[in-house]
Amino acid sequence: MKLVHISDIHIHPETILDHDPVANFRACLAYVEAHDADADAVVISGDLTHRGDAESYRMLNDILAASPLKPRLMIGNHDIRGNFIAAFPGTPRDDDGFIQWTETTPAGLFVYMDSVDEGRHSGLYCHRRQAWLQAALARARAAGQKAWLFMHHNPVRVHVANADVIGFANEAELQTLLAANRDVIAHMFFGHCHYSLSGTMAGIPFSAPRSTNHVCWPDFSGVIERMGHGDLAQNYNVCFLEAGSTVIHSLDFGDAAKVRWKIESAAELA
């Protein structure tokens, strides 16, 4: 199964840190349409807008309406549930009104989690949401499926102070739940940090792309107030999910014009 994972598009009518989020998302979407339209799923894992305002959701709706891609939309800490639901009323929700749902795919069960603690930049996965997740994982186990988790916030410390301070407020509690289900969880996908990440948590692999707009630079100084940013390459991830392997590529779509192609002869390949 082929998956395109995009995150932190931050749609906004004005520039953010000297970057145009609308132009950058359009460029990302155009590259996906041209080169990865055969993906079985496209997921945007939150921070759809920068301020959660109705105008920005309308802008996003207009952009997506003109695209052949139909991405699964998740919310992040910069989003506002009510405004998002008003703009995208067809997005599934659980019985408690959280924007989370499951989807059966060729790779297994995709689990889209709502990690937003509205009004705060840090994430929260409350007891009601944990119960929902535990039930979803139990169903996957009973069906012999692998579960692929999508969330906005990083479920583990990434050792960058200004990211870790706005990770999950109940990180240890969530990690206990995830670790208890490591046998069924194949991979965790998230965003939030704005730089490429990969690793494992309790034996569960994870990955994250950068933002499509204002990319951050990982800083290990321990200074919470310090954030590195600049003219850095935006990207999205292309993921190949197979029974015996998970392969993830990072596509710096803005650098595509720099690529030079060489057709090698059979002798060169020998």
mmCIF file of N, CA, C and O in Angstrom, residues 36-137:
data_model
loop_
_atom_site.group_PDB
_atom_site.id
_atom_site.type_symbol
_atom_site.label_atom_id
_atom_site.label_comp_id
_atom_site.label_asym_id
_atom_site.label_seq_id
_atom_site.Cartn_x
_atom_site.Cartn_y
_atom_site.Cartn_z
ATOM 1 N N ASP A 36 2.518 11.379 -7.343
ATOM 2 C CA ASP A 36 2.089 10.374 -6.368
ATOM 3 C C ASP A 36 0.574 10.236 -6.300
ATOM 4 O O ASP A 36 0.020 9.848 -5.276
ATOM 5 N N ALA A 37 -0.092 10.532 -7.406
ATOM 6 C CA ALA A 37 -1.554 10.433 -7.435
ATOM 7 C C ALA A 37 -2.031 8.989 -7.344
ATOM 8 O O ALA A 37 -3.219 8.742 -7.112
ATOM 9 N N ASP A 38 -1.106 8.045 -7.506
ATOM 10 C CA ASP A 38 -1.476 6.629 -7.390
ATOM 11 C C ASP A 38 -1.497 6.153 -5.938
ATOM 12 O O ASP A 38 -1.744 4.971 -5.685
ATOM 13 N N ALA A 39 -1.255 7.050 -5.000
ATOM 14 C CA ALA A 39 -1.283 6.665 -3.585
ATOM 15 C C ALA A 39 -2.668 6.148 -3.208
ATOM 16 O O ALA A 39 -3.687 6.677 -3.657
ATOM 17 N N ASP A 40 -2.684 5.113 -2.380
ATOM 18 C CA ASP A 40 -3.958 4.559 -1.909
ATOM 19 C C ASP A 40 -4.625 5.477 -0.888
ATOM 20 O O ASP A 40 -5.844 5.408 -0.701
ATOM 21 N N ALA A 41 -3.846 6.307 -0.218
ATOM 22 C CA ALA A 41 -4.402 7.243 0.764
ATOM 23 C C ALA A 41 -3.475 8.434 0.911
ATOM 24 O O ALA A 41 -2.250 8.306 0.789
ATOM 25 N N VAL A 42 -4.063 9.604 1.143
ATOM 26 C CA VAL A 42 -3.338 10.818 1.475
ATOM 27 C C VAL A 42 -3.864 11.295 2.819
ATOM 28 O O VAL A 42 -5.081 11.459 2.987
ATOM 29 N N VAL A 43 -2.967 11.505 3.774
ATOM 30 C CA VAL A 43 -3.363 11.940 5.114
ATOM 31 C C VAL A 43 -2.650 13.236 5.443
ATOM 32 O O VAL A 43 -1.431 13.357 5.248
ATOM 33 N N ILE A 44 -3.400 14.219 5.942
ATOM 34 C CA ILE A 44 -2.818 15.470 6.446
ATOM 35 C C ILE A 44 -3.041 15.470 7.955
ATOM 36 O O ILE A 44 -4.174 15.601 8.422
ATOM 37 N N SER A 45 -1.955 15.339 8.704
ATOM 38 C CA SER A 45 -2.086 15.069 10.140
ATOM 39 C C SER A 45 -2.061 16.329 11.017
ATOM 40 O O SER A 45 -1.294 16.441 11.960
ATOM 41 N N GLY A 46 -2.931 17.261 10.690
ATOM 42 C CA GLY A 46 -3.186 18.359 11.610
ATOM 43 C C GLY A 46 -2.456 19.656 11.336
ATOM 44 O O GLY A 46 -1.570 19.738 10.494
ATOM 45 N N ASP A 47 -2.868 20.674 12.097
ATOM 46 C CA ASP A 47 -2.512 22.060 11.839
ATOM 47 C C ASP A 47 -2.841 22.398 10.389
ATOM 48 O O ASP A 47 -2.004 22.839 9.604
ATOM 49 N N LEU A 48 -4.108 22.182 10.084
ATOM 50 C CA LEU A 48 -4.626 22.508 8.756
ATOM 51 C C LEU A 48 -4.609 24.011 8.535
ATOM 52 O O LEU A 48 -4.404 24.487 7.415
ATOM 53 N N THR A 49 -4.859 24.762 9.591
ATOM 54 C CA THR A 49 -4.846 26.223 9.532
ATOM 55 C C THR A 49 -3.908 26.747 10.610
ATOM 56 O O THR A 49 -3.475 26.012 11.501
ATOM 57 N N HIS A 50 -3.621 28.040 10.529
ATOM 58 C CA HIS A 50 -2.714 28.645 11.513
ATOM 59 C C HIS A 50 -3.462 29.220 12.704
ATOM 60 O O HIS A 50 -2.940 29.237 13.813
ATOM 61 N N ARG A 51 -4.696 29.693 12.469
ATOM 62 C CA ARG A 51 -5.462 30.319 13.551
ATOM 63 C C ARG A 51 -6.793 29.630 13.822
ATOM 64 O O ARG A 51 -7.520 30.030 14.723
ATOM 65 N N GLY A 52 -7.144 28.620 13.030
ATOM 66 C CA GLY A 52 -8.415 27.930 13.245
ATOM 67 C C GLY A 52 -9.623 28.747 12.843
ATOM 68 O O GLY A 52 -10.750 28.445 13.257
ATOM 69 N N ASP A 53 -9.428 29.777 12.015
ATOM 70 C CA ASP A 53 -10.526 30.685 11.656
ATOM 71 C C ASP A 53 -11.296 30.158 10.456
ATOM 72 O O ASP A 53 -10.778 29.399 9.627
ATOM 73 N N ALA A 54 -12.554 30.580 10.362
ATOM 74 C CA ALA A 54 -13.441 30.102 9.309
ATOM 75 C C ALA A 54 -12.917 30.445 7.921
ATOM 76 O O ALA A 54 -13.043 29.645 6.984
ATOM 77 N N GLU A 55 -12.330 31.630 7.751
ATOM 78 C CA GLU A 55 -11.821 32.033 6.435
ATOM 79 C C GLU A 55 -10.746 31.069 5.935
ATOM 80 O O GLU A 55 -10.740 30.670 4.764
ATOM 81 N N SER A 56 -9.843 30.658 6.820
ATOM 82 C CA SER A 56 -8.760 29.756 6.412
ATOM 83 C C SER A 56 -9.297 28.377 6.049
ATOM 84 O O SER A 56 -8.813 27.744 5.099
ATOM 85 N N TYR A 57 -10.314 27.903 6.787
ATOM 86 C CA TYR A 57 -10.922 26.615 6.420
ATOM 87 C C TYR A 57 -11.628 26.711 5.073
ATOM 88 O O TYR A 57 -11.604 25.754 4.291
ATOM 89 N N ARG A 58 -12.237 27.854 4.791
ATOM 90 C CA ARG A 58 -12.858 28.045 3.476
ATOM 91 C C ARG A 58 -11.805 28.006 2.377
ATOM 92 O O ARG A 58 -12.018 27.418 1.308
ATOM 93 N N MET A 59 -10.668 28.634 2.625
ATOM 94 C CA MET A 59 -9.574 28.617 1.655
ATOM 95 C C MET A 59 -9.110 27.186 1.401
ATOM 96 O O MET A 59 -8.907 26.767 0.257
ATOM 97 N N LEU A 60 -8.944 26.415 2.477
ATOM 98 C CA LEU A 60 -8.522 25.023 2.339
ATOM 99 C C LEU A 60 -9.565 24.222 1.567
ATOM 100 O O LEU A 60 -9.220 23.413 0.691
ATOM 101 N N ASN A 61 -10.815 24.446 1.882
ATOM 102 C CA ASN A 61 -11.898 23.733 1.194
ATOM 103 C C ASN A 61 -11.862 24.019 -0.301
ATOM 104 O O ASN A 61 -12.023 23.107 -1.129
ATOM 105 N N ASP A 62 -11.646 25.274 -0.668
ATOM 106 C CA ASP A 62 -11.587 25.648 -2.081
ATOM 107 C C ASP A 62 -10.408 24.981 -2.784
ATOM 108 O O ASP A 62 -10.524 24.525 -3.922
ATOM 109 N N ILE A 63 -9.253 24.938 -2.109
ATOM 110 C CA ILE A 63 -8.063 24.313 -2.698
ATOM 111 C C ILE A 63 -8.321 22.826 -2.944
ATOM 112 O O ILE A 63 -8.040 22.294 -4.021
ATOM 113 N N LEU A 64 -8.872 22.146 -1.948
ATOM 114 C CA LEU A 64 -9.091 20.703 -2.062
ATOM 115 C C LEU A 64 -10.206 20.369 -3.050
ATOM 116 O O LEU A 64 -10.165 19.325 -3.701
ATOM 117 N N ALA A 65 -11.194 21.262 -3.179
ATOM 118 C CA ALA A 65 -12.285 21.024 -4.122
ATOM 119 C C ALA A 65 -11.783 20.989 -5.557
ATOM 120 O O ALA A 65 -12.369 20.319 -6.419
ATOM 121 N N ALA A 66 -10.676 21.691 -5.818
ATOM 122 C CA ALA A 66 -10.119 21.737 -7.171
ATOM 123 C C ALA A 66 -9.094 20.637 -7.425
ATOM 124 O O ALA A 66 -8.531 20.558 -8.514
ATOM 125 N N SER A 67 -8.870 19.801 -6.429
ATOM 126 C CA SER A 67 -7.855 18.748 -6.540
ATOM 127 C C SER A 67 -8.511 17.380 -6.696
ATOM 128 O O SER A 67 -9.539 17.111 -6.063
ATOM 129 N N PRO A 68 -7.910 16.488 -7.483
ATOM 130 C CA PRO A 68 -8.443 15.127 -7.572
ATOM 131 C C PRO A 68 -8.150 14.299 -6.323
ATOM 132 O O PRO A 68 -8.747 13.245 -6.118
ATOM 133 N N LEU A 69 -7.234 14.762 -5.499
ATOM 134 C CA LEU A 69 -6.900 14.055 -4.269
ATOM 135 C C LEU A 69 -7.973 14.305 -3.215
ATOM 136 O O LEU A 69 -8.532 15.406 -3.139
ATOM 137 N N LYS A 70 -8.249 13.317 -2.418
ATOM 138 C CA LYS A 70 -9.238 13.449 -1.345
ATOM 139 C C LYS A 70 -8.580 13.055 -0.021
ATOM 140 O O LYS A 70 -8.785 11.952 0.486
ATOM 141 N N PRO A 71 -7.779 13.953 0.534
ATOM 142 C CA PRO A 71 -7.027 13.583 1.736
ATOM 143 C C PRO A 71 -7.901 13.426 2.969
ATOM 144 O O PRO A 71 -8.944 14.079 3.107
ATOM 145 N N ARG A 72 -7.466 12.550 3.873
ATOM 146 C CA ARG A 72 -8.078 12.442 5.196
ATOM 147 C C ARG A 72 -7.535 13.617 6.009
ATOM 148 O O ARG A 72 -6.313 13.813 6.078
ATOM 149 N N LEU A 73 -8.425 14.388 6.603
ATOM 150 C CA LEU A 73 -8.041 15.600 7.320
ATOM 151 C C LEU A 73 -8.135 15.396 8.820
ATOM 152 O O LEU A 73 -9.182 15.021 9.337
ATOM 153 N N MET A 74 -7.027 15.659 9.506
ATOM 154 C CA MET A 74 -6.992 15.585 10.957
ATOM 155 C C MET A 74 -6.723 16.979 11.513
ATOM 156 O O MET A 74 -6.195 17.845 10.808
ATOM 157 N N ILE A 75 -7.063 17.184 12.775
ATOM 158 C CA ILE A 75 -6.824 18.498 13.362
ATOM 159 C C ILE A 75 -5.583 18.470 14.265
ATOM 160 O O ILE A 75 -5.164 17.428 14.755
ATOM 161 N N GLY A 76 -5.005 19.674 14.442
ATOM 162 C CA GLY A 76 -3.862 19.854 15.319
ATOM 163 C C GLY A 76 -4.105 20.990 16.288
ATOM 164 O O GLY A 76 -5.206 21.558 16.339
ATOM 165 N N ASN A 77 -3.094 21.360 17.019
ATOM 166 C CA ASN A 77 -3.248 22.370 18.078
ATOM 167 C C ASN A 77 -3.582 23.758 17.548
ATOM 168 O O ASN A 77 -4.121 24.590 18.286
ATOM 169 N N HIS A 78 -3.296 24.026 16.272
ATOM 170 C CA HIS A 78 -3.651 25.326 15.690
ATOM 171 C C HIS A 78 -5.071 25.343 15.136
ATOM 172 O O HIS A 78 -5.537 26.390 14.686
ATOM 173 N N ASP A 79 -5.735 24.203 15.155
ATOM 174 C CA ASP A 79 -7.105 24.119 14.635
ATOM 175 C C ASP A 79 -8.138 24.305 15.737
ATOM 176 O O ASP A 79 -7.840 24.151 16.927
ATOM 177 N N ILE A 80 -9.371 24.619 15.333
ATOM 178 C CA ILE A 80 -10.501 24.738 16.254
ATOM 179 C C ILE A 80 -11.584 23.784 15.772
ATOM 180 O O ILE A 80 -12.052 23.889 14.628
ATOM 181 N N ARG A 81 -11.963 22.849 16.643
ATOM 182 C CA ARG A 81 -12.880 21.780 16.225
ATOM 183 C C ARG A 81 -14.162 22.309 15.583
ATOM 184 O O ARG A 81 -14.582 21.854 14.530
ATOM 185 N N GLY A 82 -14.812 23.245 16.244
ATOM 186 C CA GLY A 82 -16.098 23.739 15.754
ATOM 187 C C GLY A 82 -15.995 24.338 14.367
ATOM 188 O O GLY A 82 -16.844 24.074 13.500
ATOM 189 N N ASN A 83 -14.984 25.155 14.139
ATOM 190 C CA ASN A 83 -14.810 25.772 12.822
ATOM 191 C C ASN A 83 -14.448 24.733 11.765
ATOM 192 O O ASN A 83 -14.889 24.823 10.613
ATOM 193 N N PHE A 84 -13.628 23.760 12.163
ATOM 194 C CA PHE A 84 -13.274 22.696 11.221
ATOM 195 C C PHE A 84 -14.513 21.893 10.829
ATOM 196 O O PHE A 84 -14.749 21.625 9.654
ATOM 197 N N ILE A 85 -15.302 21.498 11.812
ATOM 198 C CA ILE A 85 -16.504 20.699 11.537
ATOM 199 C C ILE A 85 -17.481 21.464 10.654
ATOM 200 O O ILE A 85 -18.119 20.899 9.762
ATOM 201 N N ALA A 86 -17.599 22.785 10.899
ATOM 202 C CA ALA A 86 -18.500 23.596 10.070
ATOM 203 C C ALA A 86 -18.054 23.590 8.610
ATOM 204 O O ALA A 86 -18.885 23.600 7.694
ATOM 205 N N ALA A 87 -16.751 23.573 8.377
ATOM 206 C CA ALA A 87 -16.229 23.610 7.022
ATOM 207 C C ALA A 87 -16.182 22.227 6.369
ATOM 208 O O ALA A 87 -16.343 22.099 5.156
ATOM 209 N N PHE A 88 -15.972 21.194 7.191
ATOM 210 C CA PHE A 88 -15.853 19.823 6.687
ATOM 211 C C PHE A 88 -16.785 18.907 7.488
ATOM 212 O O PHE A 88 -16.329 18.042 8.250
ATOM 213 N N PRO A 89 -18.090 19.095 7.344
ATOM 214 C CA PRO A 89 -19.050 18.366 8.181
ATOM 215 C C PRO A 89 -19.063 16.861 7.940
ATOM 216 O O PRO A 89 -19.551 16.103 8.779
ATOM 217 N N GLY A 90 -18.512 16.404 6.827
ATOM 218 C CA GLY A 90 -18.513 14.981 6.535
ATOM 219 C C GLY A 90 -17.394 14.205 7.206
ATOM 220 O O GLY A 90 -17.361 12.971 7.117
ATOM 221 N N THR A 91 -16.481 14.895 7.892
ATOM 222 C CA THR A 91 -15.381 14.202 8.559
ATOM 223 C C THR A 91 -15.929 13.371 9.717
ATOM 224 O O THR A 91 -16.689 13.886 10.538
ATOM 225 N N PRO A 92 -15.562 12.102 9.809
ATOM 226 C CA PRO A 92 -16.113 11.253 10.888
ATOM 227 C C PRO A 92 -15.707 11.741 12.280
ATOM 228 O O PRO A 92 -14.646 12.346 12.456
ATOM 229 N N ARG A 93 -16.563 11.453 13.250
ATOM 230 C CA ARG A 93 -16.291 11.750 14.663
ATOM 231 C C ARG A 93 -16.713 10.548 15.503
ATOM 232 O O ARG A 93 -17.557 9.753 15.090
ATOM 233 N N ASP A 94 -16.128 10.432 16.697
ATOM 234 C CA ASP A 94 -16.544 9.353 17.581
ATOM 235 C C ASP A 94 -17.798 9.780 18.355
ATOM 236 O O ASP A 94 -18.322 10.886 18.172
ATOM 237 N N ASP A 95 -18.280 8.926 19.229
ATOM 238 C CA ASP A 95 -19.533 9.198 19.950
ATOM 239 C C ASP A 95 -19.428 10.376 20.902
ATOM 240 O O ASP A 95 -20.443 10.945 21.319
ATOM 241 N N ASP A 96 -18.198 10.751 21.273
ATOM 242 C CA ASP A 96 -17.994 11.886 22.168
ATOM 243 C C ASP A 96 -17.715 13.184 21.415
ATOM 244 O O ASP A 96 -17.453 14.213 22.035
ATOM 245 N N GLY A 97 -17.760 13.121 20.090
ATOM 246 C CA GLY A 97 -17.555 14.328 19.304
ATOM 247 C C GLY A 97 -16.113 14.606 18.934
ATOM 248 O O GLY A 97 -15.819 15.623 18.281
ATOM 249 N N PHE A 98 -15.193 13.726 19.326
ATOM 250 C CA PHE A 98 -13.803 13.907 18.934
ATOM 251 C C PHE A 98 -13.632 13.502 17.474
ATOM 252 O O PHE A 98 -14.288 12.580 16.984
ATOM 253 N N ILE A 99 -12.720 14.189 16.777
ATOM 254 C CA ILE A 99 -12.537 13.949 15.351
ATOM 255 C C ILE A 99 -11.546 12.799 15.191
ATOM 256 O O ILE A 99 -10.351 12.989 14.924
ATOM 257 N N GLN A 100 -12.055 11.598 15.426
ATOM 258 C CA GLN A 100 -11.229 10.406 15.284
ATOM 259 C C GLN A 100 -12.092 9.246 14.787
ATOM 260 O O GLN A 100 -13.273 9.142 15.126
ATOM 261 N N TRP A 101 -11.464 8.384 13.984
ATOM 262 C CA TRP A 101 -12.197 7.296 13.349
ATOM 263 C C TRP A 101 -11.197 6.254 12.880
ATOM 264 O O TRP A 101 -9.974 6.453 12.961
ATOM 265 N N THR A 102 -11.712 5.135 12.402
ATOM 266 C CA THR A 102 -10.853 4.086 11.851
ATOM 267 C C THR A 102 -11.262 3.806 10.409
ATOM 268 O O THR A 102 -12.392 4.097 9.992
ATOM 269 N N GLU A 103 -10.325 3.235 9.668
ATOM 270 C CA GLU A 103 -10.560 2.911 8.260
ATOM 271 C C GLU A 103 -9.813 1.626 7.919
ATOM 272 O O GLU A 103 -8.604 1.517 8.184
ATOM 273 N N THR A 104 -10.504 0.676 7.356
ATOM 274 C CA THR A 104 -9.861 -0.557 6.917
ATOM 275 C C THR A 104 -9.202 -0.326 5.564
ATOM 276 O O THR A 104 -9.833 0.169 4.623
ATOM 277 N N THR A 105 -7.915 -0.665 5.471
ATOM 278 C CA THR A 105 -7.132 -0.448 4.251
ATOM 279 C C THR A 105 -6.436 -1.761 3.874
ATOM 280 O O THR A 105 -6.423 -2.711 4.663
ATOM 281 N N PRO A 106 -5.818 -1.809 2.688
ATOM 282 C CA PRO A 106 -5.081 -3.019 2.318
ATOM 283 C C PRO A 106 -3.946 -3.363 3.280
ATOM 284 O O PRO A 106 -3.552 -4.533 3.389
ATOM 285 N N ALA A 107 -3.416 -2.365 4.009
ATOM 286 C CA ALA A 107 -2.306 -2.607 4.937
ATOM 287 C C ALA A 107 -2.792 -3.007 6.327
ATOM 288 O O ALA A 107 -2.009 -3.507 7.138
ATOM 289 N N GLY A 108 -4.056 -2.777 6.610
ATOM 290 C CA GLY A 108 -4.581 -3.023 7.945
ATOM 291 C C GLY A 108 -5.508 -1.898 8.369
ATOM 292 O O GLY A 108 -6.102 -1.219 7.519
ATOM 293 N N LEU A 109 -5.613 -1.671 9.655
ATOM 294 C CA LEU A 109 -6.542 -0.672 10.180
ATOM 295 C C LEU A 109 -5.825 0.658 10.398
ATOM 296 O O LEU A 109 -4.883 0.750 11.190
ATOM 297 N N PHE A 110 -6.268 1.680 9.677
ATOM 298 C CA PHE A 110 -5.775 3.032 9.920
ATOM 299 C C PHE A 110 -6.597 3.628 11.064
ATOM 300 O O PHE A 110 -7.832 3.609 11.019
ATOM 301 N N VAL A 111 -5.915 4.165 12.064
ATOM 302 C CA VAL A 111 -6.568 4.739 13.240
ATOM 303 C C VAL A 111 -6.185 6.212 13.315
ATOM 304 O O VAL A 111 -5.019 6.554 13.541
ATOM 305 N N TYR A 112 -7.163 7.083 13.104
ATOM 306 C CA TYR A 112 -6.947 8.525 13.117
ATOM 307 C C TYR A 112 -7.340 9.069 14.486
ATOM 308 O O TYR A 112 -8.515 9.031 14.863
ATOM 309 N N MET A 113 -6.366 9.585 15.232
ATOM 310 C CA MET A 113 -6.576 9.993 16.617
ATOM 311 C C MET A 113 -6.696 11.511 16.734
ATOM 312 O O MET A 113 -6.002 12.254 16.065
ATOM 313 N N ASP A 114 -7.557 11.957 17.615
ATOM 314 C CA ASP A 114 -7.735 13.379 17.929
ATOM 315 C C ASP A 114 -6.944 13.665 19.203
ATOM 316 O O ASP A 114 -7.358 13.317 20.306
ATOM 317 N N SER A 115 -5.790 14.312 19.052
ATOM 318 C CA SER A 115 -4.915 14.570 20.200
ATOM 319 C C SER A 115 -4.990 16.009 20.700
ATOM 320 O O SER A 115 -4.165 16.442 21.502
ATOM 321 N N VAL A 116 -5.982 16.758 20.248
ATOM 322 C CA VAL A 116 -6.052 18.189 20.536
ATOM 323 C C VAL A 116 -6.648 18.459 21.918
ATOM 324 O O VAL A 116 -7.685 17.907 22.290
ATOM 325 N N ASP A 117 -5.993 19.313 22.672
ATOM 326 C CA ASP A 117 -6.501 19.859 23.927
ATOM 327 C C ASP A 117 -6.807 21.324 23.632
ATOM 328 O O ASP A 117 -5.936 22.190 23.752
ATOM 329 N N GLU A 118 -8.019 21.590 23.184
ATOM 330 C CA GLU A 118 -8.345 22.887 22.599
ATOM 331 C C GLU A 118 -8.006 24.038 23.535
ATOM 332 O O GLU A 118 -8.306 24.010 24.724
ATOM 333 N N GLY A 119 -7.351 25.042 22.962
ATOM 334 C CA GLY A 119 -6.908 26.189 23.738
ATOM 335 C C GLY A 119 -5.473 26.071 24.201
ATOM 336 O O GLY A 119 -4.913 27.025 24.742
ATOM 337 N N ARG A 120 -4.861 24.900 23.993
ATOM 338 C CA ARG A 120 -3.470 24.677 24.381
ATOM 339 C C ARG A 120 -2.696 24.117 23.191
ATOM 340 O O ARG A 120 -3.252 23.434 22.342
ATOM 341 N N HIS A 121 -1.402 24.396 23.173
ATOM 342 C CA HIS A 121 -0.568 23.842 22.115
ATOM 343 C C HIS A 121 -0.139 22.414 22.425
ATOM 344 O O HIS A 121 0.161 21.645 21.511
ATOM 345 N N SER A 122 -0.081 22.062 23.683
ATOM 346 C CA SER A 122 0.256 20.686 24.045
ATOM 347 C C SER A 122 -0.923 19.768 23.733
ATOM 348 O O SER A 122 -2.068 20.205 23.629
ATOM 349 N N GLY A 123 -0.630 18.481 23.575
ATOM 350 C CA GLY A 123 -1.663 17.507 23.270
ATOM 351 C C GLY A 123 -2.217 16.849 24.521
ATOM 352 O O GLY A 123 -1.621 16.901 25.593
ATOM 353 N N LEU A 124 -3.370 16.228 24.374
ATOM 354 C CA LEU A 124 -3.990 15.483 25.469
ATOM 355 C C LEU A 124 -4.780 14.334 24.866
ATOM 356 O O LEU A 124 -5.510 14.520 23.893
ATOM 357 N N TYR A 125 -4.601 13.155 25.457
ATOM 358 C CA TYR A 125 -5.413 12.015 25.041
ATOM 359 C C TYR A 125 -6.116 11.507 26.289
ATOM 360 O O TYR A 125 -5.590 10.680 27.030
ATOM 361 N N CYS A 126 -7.323 12.055 26.501
ATOM 362 C CA CYS A 126 -8.064 11.843 27.745
ATOM 363 C C CYS A 126 -8.555 10.400 27.868
ATOM 364 O O CYS A 126 -8.412 9.595 26.947
ATOM 365 N N HIS A 127 -9.150 10.070 29.009
ATOM 366 C CA HIS A 127 -9.579 8.698 29.276
ATOM 367 C C HIS A 127 -10.653 8.224 28.295
ATOM 368 O O HIS A 127 -10.663 7.047 27.906
ATOM 369 N N ARG A 128 -11.533 9.128 27.867
ATOM 370 C CA ARG A 128 -12.548 8.731 26.889
ATOM 371 C C ARG A 128 -11.903 8.379 25.555
ATOM 372 O O ARG A 128 -12.271 7.390 24.903
ATOM 373 N N ARG A 129 -10.922 9.157 25.143
ATOM 374 C CA ARG A 129 -10.230 8.862 23.890
ATOM 375 C C ARG A 129 -9.364 7.608 24.025
ATOM 376 O O ARG A 129 -9.260 6.810 23.080
ATOM 377 N N GLN A 130 -8.766 7.428 25.171
ATOM 378 C CA GLN A 130 -7.979 6.214 25.386
ATOM 379 C C GLN A 130 -8.853 4.964 25.313
ATOM 380 O O GLN A 130 -8.442 3.942 24.748
ATOM 381 N N ALA A 131 -10.043 5.050 25.863
ATOM 382 C CA ALA A 131 -10.966 3.908 25.810
ATOM 383 C C ALA A 131 -11.354 3.615 24.365
ATOM 384 O O ALA A 131 -11.443 2.445 23.950
ATOM 385 N N TRP A 132 -11.572 4.667 23.590
ATOM 386 C CA TRP A 132 -11.890 4.495 22.166
ATOM 387 C C TRP A 132 -10.736 3.821 21.436
ATOM 388 O O TRP A 132 -10.935 2.889 20.641
ATOM 389 N N LEU A 133 -9.504 4.279 21.694
ATOM 390 C CA LEU A 133 -8.336 3.700 21.047
ATOM 391 C C LEU A 133 -8.137 2.246 21.450
ATOM 392 O O LEU A 133 -7.858 1.386 20.607
ATOM 393 N N GLN A 134 -8.292 1.964 22.745
ATOM 394 C CA GLN A 134 -8.125 0.586 23.211
ATOM 395 C C GLN A 134 -9.124 -0.338 22.524
ATOM 396 O O GLN A 134 -8.773 -1.456 22.119
ATOM 397 N N ALA A 135 -10.353 0.120 22.363
ATOM 398 C CA ALA A 135 -11.369 -0.687 21.683
ATOM 399 C C ALA A 135 -11.016 -0.896 20.213
ATOM 400 O O ALA A 135 -11.191 -1.994 19.674
ATOM 401 N N ALA A 136 -10.483 0.144 19.551
ATOM 402 C CA ALA A 136 -10.092 0.021 18.147
ATOM 403 C C ALA A 136 -8.950 -0.972 17.987
ATOM 404 O O ALA A 136 -8.955 -1.799 17.058
ATOM 405 N N LEU A 137 -7.992 -0.926 18.891
ATOM 406 C CA LEU A 137 -6.858 -1.852 18.822
ATOM 407 C C LEU A 137 -7.298 -3.283 19.124
ATOM 408 O O LEU A 137 -6.786 -4.231 18.522
#
